[in-house]
Coordinates of C-alpha atoms in Angstrom, one line a residue:
M1117 CA 0.0 -0.1 0.0
C1118 CA 1.4 3.4 -1.0
L1119 CA -0.9 6.1 0.2
I1120 CA -2.6 6.3 3.6
A1121 CA -4.6 8.9 5.6
F1122 CA -6.1 8.2 8.7
A1123 CA -7.7 9.8 11.8
W1124 CA -6.7 8.4 15.3
H1125 CA -8.9 9.1 18.2
V1126 CA -10.4 12.3 17.0
H1127 CA -13.6 11.1 15.4
P1128 CA -16.7 11.0 17.6
R1129 CA -17.7 7.4 16.3
W1130 CA -14.7 5.9 14.8
R1131 CA -11.4 5.5 17.0
L1132 CA -9.5 4.6 13.8
L1133 CA -10.7 5.8 10.3
L1134 CA -8.2 4.8 7.6
A1135 CA -8.2 5.3 3.9
G1136 CA -5.4 3.9 1.6
N1137 CA -4.5 2.8 -1.8
R1138 CA -2.2 -0.2 -2.5
D1139 CA -0.1 0.2 -5.5
E1140 CA 1.6 -3.0 -7.0
F1141 CA 2.5 -4.7 -10.1
H1142 CA -0.6 -6.1 -11.7
A1143 CA 1.2 -9.5 -12.4
R1144 CA 1.7 -10.1 -8.6
P1145 CA -0.9 -12.6 -7.4
S1146 CA -3.4 -11.4 -4.8
A1147 CA -6.5 -12.6 -3.0
P1148 CA -9.2 -10.2 -2.3
L1149 CA -10.5 -8.9 1.1
A1150 CA -11.7 -12.0 3.0
R1151 CA -11.6 -13.7 6.5
W1152 CA -8.6 -15.9 6.3
N1153 CA -9.1 -19.7 7.1
D1154 CA -5.8 -20.2 8.8
E1155 CA -5.2 -17.1 10.8
P1156 CA -7.7 -14.6 12.6
I1157 CA -7.1 -11.8 10.0
L1158 CA -9.6 -9.8 7.8
G1159 CA -7.7 -8.6 4.8
G1160 CA -6.4 -9.1 1.3
R1161 CA -3.6 -11.6 0.8
D1162 CA -0.3 -11.5 -1.1
L1163 CA -0.3 -14.9 -2.8
E1164 CA 3.3 -14.6 -3.7
A1165 CA 4.7 -14.0 -0.2
G1166 CA 1.8 -15.0 2.0
G1167 CA 1.4 -11.8 4.0
T1168 CA -1.0 -8.9 3.8
W1169 CA -0.5 -5.2 3.1
L1170 CA -3.3 -4.3 5.3
G1171 CA -5.3 -6.2 7.7
V1172 CA -7.5 -6.0 10.8
T1173 CA -8.5 -8.6 13.5
E1174 CA -11.9 -9.0 15.4
K1175 CA -10.0 -7.7 18.5
G1176 CA -9.5 -4.3 16.9
R1177 CA -6.0 -4.5 15.8
C1178 CA -5.0 -3.0 12.6
C1179 CA -1.7 -3.0 10.7
V1180 CA -0.6 -1.5 7.3
V1181 CA 2.8 -1.8 5.6
T1182 CA 4.4 0.2 2.7
N1183 CA 7.8 0.1 1.1
V1184 CA 10.2 3.1 0.8
R1185 CA 10.7 4.6 -2.6
D1186 CA 14.4 5.1 -3.1
P1187 CA 16.0 3.2 -6.0
R1188 CA 19.3 4.1 -4.6
D1189 CA 18.7 2.1 -1.5
P1190 CA 19.5 -1.7 -2.3
Q1191 CA 16.6 -4.0 -1.4
H1192 CA 18.8 -6.2 1.0
G1193 CA 17.6 -7.8 4.2
T1194 CA 14.6 -9.9 5.4
S1195 CA 11.4 -9.6 3.5
R1196 CA 9.0 -7.0 4.9
G1197 CA 6.1 -9.1 3.4
L1198 CA 5.2 -10.7 6.7
L1199 CA 5.6 -7.7 9.1
A1200 CA 1.9 -6.9 9.1
T1201 CA 0.7 -10.5 9.4
D1202 CA 3.3 -11.1 12.4
Y1203 CA 1.8 -8.3 14.2
L1204 CA -1.8 -9.1 13.7
V1205 CA -1.5 -12.8 14.8
G1206 CA 0.9 -12.0 17.6
S1207 CA 0.0 -11.5 21.4
D1208 CA 2.1 -8.3 22.0
D1209 CA 0.2 -5.0 22.1
A1210 CA 1.2 -2.2 19.9
T1211 CA 3.8 -0.8 22.4
A1212 CA 5.6 -4.1 23.2
H1213 CA 5.5 -5.0 19.6
A1214 CA 7.2 -1.7 18.6
Q1215 CA 9.9 -2.0 21.2
K1216 CA 10.7 -5.5 20.0
L1217 CA 10.6 -5.0 16.3
L1218 CA 12.9 -1.8 16.8
R1219 CA 15.7 -4.1 17.8
T1220 CA 15.6 -6.0 14.5
A1221 CA 14.1 -3.4 12.2
A1222 CA 17.4 -2.7 10.4
E1223 CA 17.6 -6.3 9.1
Y1224 CA 14.5 -5.8 7.1
R1225 CA 14.4 -4.4 3.5
P1226 CA 13.2 -0.8 3.6
F1227 CA 9.6 -0.5 5.2
N1228 CA 7.0 1.7 7.0
L1229 CA 4.6 0.1 9.4
L1230 CA 1.6 1.3 11.2
T1231 CA 0.3 -0.8 14.1
F1232 CA -3.0 -0.2 16.0
D1233 CA -4.5 -1.9 19.1
A1234 CA -7.5 -0.8 21.1
T1235 CA -5.6 2.0 22.8
R1236 CA -2.3 2.8 21.1
G1237 CA -0.9 3.3 17.7
F1238 CA 2.7 3.3 16.5
Y1239 CA 4.8 4.0 13.3
I1240 CA 7.9 1.9 13.0
G1241 CA 10.3 2.5 10.0
N1242 CA 13.9 1.7 9.2
R1243 CA 14.9 4.4 6.8
P1244 CA 17.0 6.4 7.0
Q1245 CA 17.4 4.8 10.4
S1246 CA 15.3 2.6 12.6
R1247 CA 12.7 4.4 14.8
A1248 CA 9.4 3.8 16.4
Q1249 CA 7.1 6.7 17.2
A1250 CA 3.9 6.6 19.2
I1251 CA 0.9 8.1 17.1
E1252 CA -0.7 11.1 18.7
P1253 CA -4.5 11.8 18.3
G1254 CA -5.1 13.6 15.1
I1255 CA -5.1 13.2 11.2
H1256 CA -1.9 11.6 9.8
G1257 CA -0.7 10.6 6.3
L1258 CA 1.9 8.1 4.9
S1259 CA 3.2 7.1 1.7
N1260 CA 6.5 5.7 0.5
A1261 CA 8.5 8.1 2.5
D1262 CA 8.9 8.9 6.3
F1263 CA 5.8 9.3 8.6
N1264 CA 3.9 12.5 7.7
T1265 CA 6.2 13.4 4.9
P1266 CA 4.2 16.2 3.0
W1267 CA 4.2 14.6 -0.3
P1268 CA 1.4 16.4 -2.3
K1269 CA -0.8 13.4 -2.6
T1270 CA -0.4 12.7 1.1
R1271 CA -1.4 16.2 2.1
A1272 CA -4.4 16.2 -0.5
L1273 CA -5.7 13.0 1.0
M1274 CA -5.3 14.1 4.6
E1275 CA -7.3 17.3 3.6
R1276 CA -10.0 15.2 2.0
L1277 CA -10.2 13.2 5.2
R1278 CA -10.4 16.2 7.4
A1279 CA -13.2 17.6 5.1
W1280 CA -15.1 14.3 5.3
M1281 CA -15.0 14.3 9.1
D1282 CA -16.2 18.0 9.1
A1283 CA -19.2 17.0 7.0
G1284 CA -20.3 14.6 9.8
N1285 CA -21.7 11.6 7.9
A1286 CA -19.8 8.7 9.6
D1287 CA -21.4 6.0 7.4
D1288 CA -20.9 7.4 3.8
F1289 CA -17.6 6.4 2.7
V1290 CA -18.1 7.4 -0.9
P1291 CA -16.3 10.6 -0.7
L1292 CA -13.2 9.0 0.7
F1293 CA -13.3 6.4 -2.2
D1294 CA -13.7 9.4 -4.5
A1295 CA -10.5 10.9 -2.9
L1296 CA -8.6 7.7 -3.2
A1297 CA -9.6 7.5 -7.1
D1298 CA -8.3 11.1 -7.7
E1299 CA -5.9 10.9 -10.7
R1300 CA -4.8 14.6 -10.8
Q1301 CA -1.2 14.9 -10.9
A1302 CA 0.9 17.5 -8.7
P1303 CA 2.6 20.4 -10.3
D1304 CA 6.3 19.9 -11.1
D1305 CA 7.4 22.6 -8.5
V1306 CA 6.0 20.5 -5.4
L1307 CA 7.0 17.1 -6.6
P1308 CA 9.6 15.1 -4.3
D1309 CA 12.8 14.0 -5.8
T1310 CA 13.0 10.3 -5.0
G1311 CA 15.4 9.4 -7.8
V1312 CA 13.0 7.9 -10.3
G1313 CA 13.0 10.8 -12.8
L1314 CA 10.6 13.6 -13.4
E1315 CA 8.2 11.9 -15.7
R1316 CA 7.8 8.9 -13.2
E1317 CA 7.5 11.4 -10.3
R1318 CA 4.6 12.9 -12.1
W1319 CA 2.9 9.7 -12.8
L1320 CA 3.2 8.6 -9.2
S1321 CA 2.1 11.9 -7.7
S1322 CA -1.4 11.1 -8.1
A1323 CA -3.6 9.3 -5.5
F1324 CA -4.8 6.7 -8.0
I1325 CA -2.2 5.3 -10.4
R1326 CA -3.4 4.0 -13.7
G1327 CA -1.1 1.7 -15.6
E1328 CA -1.0 -1.6 -17.7
Q1329 CA 1.8 -3.2 -15.7
Y1330 CA 1.8 -1.3 -12.4
G1331 CA -0.8 0.7 -10.5
T1332 CA -3.4 1.0 -7.9
R1333 CA -4.6 -2.5 -7.1
A1334 CA -6.9 -1.8 -4.2
S1335 CA -8.6 1.1 -2.3
T1336 CA -9.5 0.2 1.2
I1337 CA -11.3 1.8 4.0
V1338 CA -11.2 0.8 7.6
A1339 CA -13.4 2.1 10.3
I1340 CA -13.1 0.8 13.8
G1341 CA -15.4 2.3 16.5
H1342 CA -14.7 3.2 20.1
D1343 CA -16.8 0.0 20.9
G1344 CA -14.4 -2.2 18.8
K1345 CA -16.9 -2.6 16.1
G1346 CA -16.6 -1.5 12.5
R1347 CA -16.2 -2.2 8.8
I1348 CA -13.6 -2.8 6.2
V1349 CA -14.4 -2.1 2.6
E1350 CA -12.2 -2.9 -0.4
R1351 CA -12.4 -1.9 -4.0
R1352 CA -10.1 -3.8 -6.6
F1353 CA -8.7 -2.7 -9.8
G1354 CA -6.8 -4.4 -12.7
P1355 CA -4.6 -3.2 -15.5
A1356 CA -5.3 0.2 -16.8
G1357 CA -7.5 0.9 -13.6
H1358 CA -10.2 -1.6 -14.6
F1359 CA -12.7 -2.0 -11.7
E1360 CA -12.6 -5.7 -10.6
G1361 CA -15.1 -5.6 -7.6
E1362 CA -15.9 -4.5 -4.1
S1363 CA -16.0 -6.4 -0.7
E1364 CA -17.1 -5.6 2.7
L1365 CA -16.6 -7.3 6.1
A1366 CA -18.0 -6.4 9.5
I1367 CA -15.6 -6.2 12.3
S1368 CA -17.3 -7.2 15.6
Q1369 CA -16.1 -7.7 19.2
D1370 CA -18.7 -10.6 19.3
A1371 CA -16.1 -12.7 17.8
F1372 CA -13.5 -12.1 20.3
Q1373 CA -11.6 -15.2 21.6
P1374 CA -9.9 -15.7 24.9
S1375 CA -6.2 -14.3 24.9
G1376 CA -3.8 -16.8 23.3
K1377 CA -6.6 -18.9 21.6
R1378 CA -7.4 -19.0 17.9
P1379 CA -10.8 -19.2 16.6
S1380 CA -12.1 -22.6 15.6
R1381 CA -11.7 -23.6 12.0

């Protein structure tokens, strides 16, 4: 996932409201949003590495991972593909998980990770150096750079999320999906320089990326209430931005299991 905006503990209904796009090569096999049979995860699934880019659990945990865009940084180290899955199925809360991951973060390929439990949220990254940062209440953004780096599309999505909150309709996610579908490119004078060249910087500057080989594969909304109940909605896209379907799952504390136990299969 390459573009995220989220509101953390500032909405009257949703303790976490997250909107994000996953950008990936269209040839990479992926399964759509679903309840996994082998793990207590609700999310899409990367069928190549087995992990997820965004997932939630019925216990109100949520995790999102992005890579870091820098072609000058060699992709050496442990795969980041299972970072989100490891957090979601683990027993550590967000604080303990961040403290432990920080010890080994440098061993992974470049990554950004957002983790949330019922009360705390953390950003963990390993570029330019490893660090963990507690997420304060507010509206935040993340793309393929450091946390809250003001890339134009990140700022724009944060502003659209703030406008959605101000409008006061907590159940209408259409304006957020519209924001994720925005294909307007940023002016050249505000583009970042990440080493990919001006033409590619322009192409990657829109919220929604349309391409035959690479582009936006999924747009996802996660809404988790202060009571732990909520929804996760995913829209999927193929080459050239072709719409391929939409899925929605309920998040309910009714499905909570005692600590340390997995749901029956």
